[in-house]
């Protein structure tokens, strides 16, 4: 279901924009269907906004924050940076 949210949000957004354009065309011709297209466009826009908000919450919940603290000792870190530590050759 998580993989379906983005395509559904894009489809609802395109549908909402299309229905809004149809509303403008029909409103200029004084047709009675203009209000219905505006209502469906608004509902599609709200549904798209809800899906996008849910996706943003899911992304924010899975984001990992890193601390500035290291688990290494300062002496080990200096030895690693300077290359002073003797490395043992693997026995064959």
Coordinates of C-alpha atoms in Angstrom, one line a residue:
X1 CA 0.0 0.0 0.0
X2 CA 2.9 2.3 0.6
X3 CA 4.1 2.1 -3.0
X4 CA 0.6 3.1 -4.2
X5 CA 0.4 6.4 -2.3
X6 CA 2.7 8.4 -4.7
X7 CA 1.0 7.3 -8.0
X8 CA -2.4 7.8 -6.4
X9 CA -1.4 11.3 -5.2
X10 CA -0.1 12.2 -8.7
X11 CA -3.3 10.9 -10.3
X12 CA -5.5 12.8 -7.9
X13 CA -3.5 16.0 -8.5
X14 CA -3.8 15.7 -12.3
X15 CA -7.5 14.9 -12.0
X16 CA -8.1 17.9 -9.7
X17 CA -6.3 20.3 -12.1
X18 CA -8.2 18.9 -15.1
X19 CA -11.6 19.2 -13.4
X20 CA -10.7 22.7 -12.3
X21 CA -9.9 23.6 -16.0
X22 CA -13.3 22.1 -17.0
X23 CA -15.0 24.1 -14.3
X24 CA -13.5 27.3 -15.7
X25 CA -14.6 26.4 -19.2
X26 CA -18.1 25.5 -18.2
X27 CA -18.4 28.5 -15.8
X28 CA -17.6 30.9 -18.6
X29 CA -20.4 29.3 -20.7
X30 CA -22.8 29.5 -17.8
X31 CA -23.4 25.7 -17.6
X32 CA -25.0 24.1 -14.6
X33 CA -22.3 21.3 -14.4
X34 CA -19.6 23.8 -13.4
X35 CA -20.3 23.6 -9.7
X36 CA -20.1 19.8 -9.8
X37 CA -16.7 19.9 -11.5
X38 CA -15.5 22.4 -8.9
X39 CA -16.7 20.2 -6.1
X40 CA -14.9 17.1 -7.5
X41 CA -11.8 19.2 -8.1
X42 CA -11.8 20.4 -4.5
X43 CA -12.3 16.8 -3.1
X44 CA -9.5 15.5 -5.3
X45 CA -7.2 18.3 -4.2
X46 CA -7.9 17.6 -0.5
X47 CA -7.4 13.8 -1.0
X48 CA -4.1 14.5 -2.7
X49 CA -3.0 16.8 0.1
X50 CA -3.8 14.1 2.7
X51 CA -1.8 11.5 0.8
X52 CA 1.2 13.8 0.5
X53 CA 0.9 14.6 4.2
X54 CA 0.9 10.9 5.1
X55 CA 3.9 10.3 2.9
X56 CA 5.8 13.1 4.6
X57 CA 5.0 11.8 8.0
X58 CA 6.2 8.3 7.0
X59 CA 9.5 9.7 5.6
X60 CA 10.1 11.8 8.7
X61 CA 9.5 8.8 10.9
X62 CA 12.1 6.7 9.0
X63 CA 14.7 9.4 8.9
X64 CA 17.7 8.6 11.1
X65 CA 19.4 11.3 13.1
X66 CA 23.1 10.9 13.9
X67 CA 24.8 12.1 17.0
X68 CA 28.1 14.0 16.9
X69 CA 29.6 11.6 19.4
X70 CA 31.9 8.8 18.4
X71 CA 32.3 5.5 20.0
X72 CA 36.0 5.4 19.5
X73 CA 38.6 6.5 22.0
X74 CA 40.6 9.6 21.3
X75 CA 43.8 7.6 21.3
X76 CA 42.5 5.1 18.7
X77 CA 41.2 7.9 16.5
X78 CA 44.6 9.6 16.5
X79 CA 46.4 6.3 15.8
X80 CA 44.0 5.7 12.9
X81 CA 44.5 9.1 11.4
X82 CA 48.3 9.1 11.8
X83 CA 48.8 5.5 10.6
X84 CA 51.0 4.7 13.7
X85 CA 49.2 1.6 14.5
X86 CA 51.0 -1.6 13.4
X87 CA 48.8 -3.9 11.3
X88 CA 49.4 -7.6 11.5
X89 CA 49.7 -9.4 8.2
X90 CA 47.2 -12.2 7.8
X91 CA 48.8 -15.7 8.0
X92 CA 48.5 -17.8 4.9

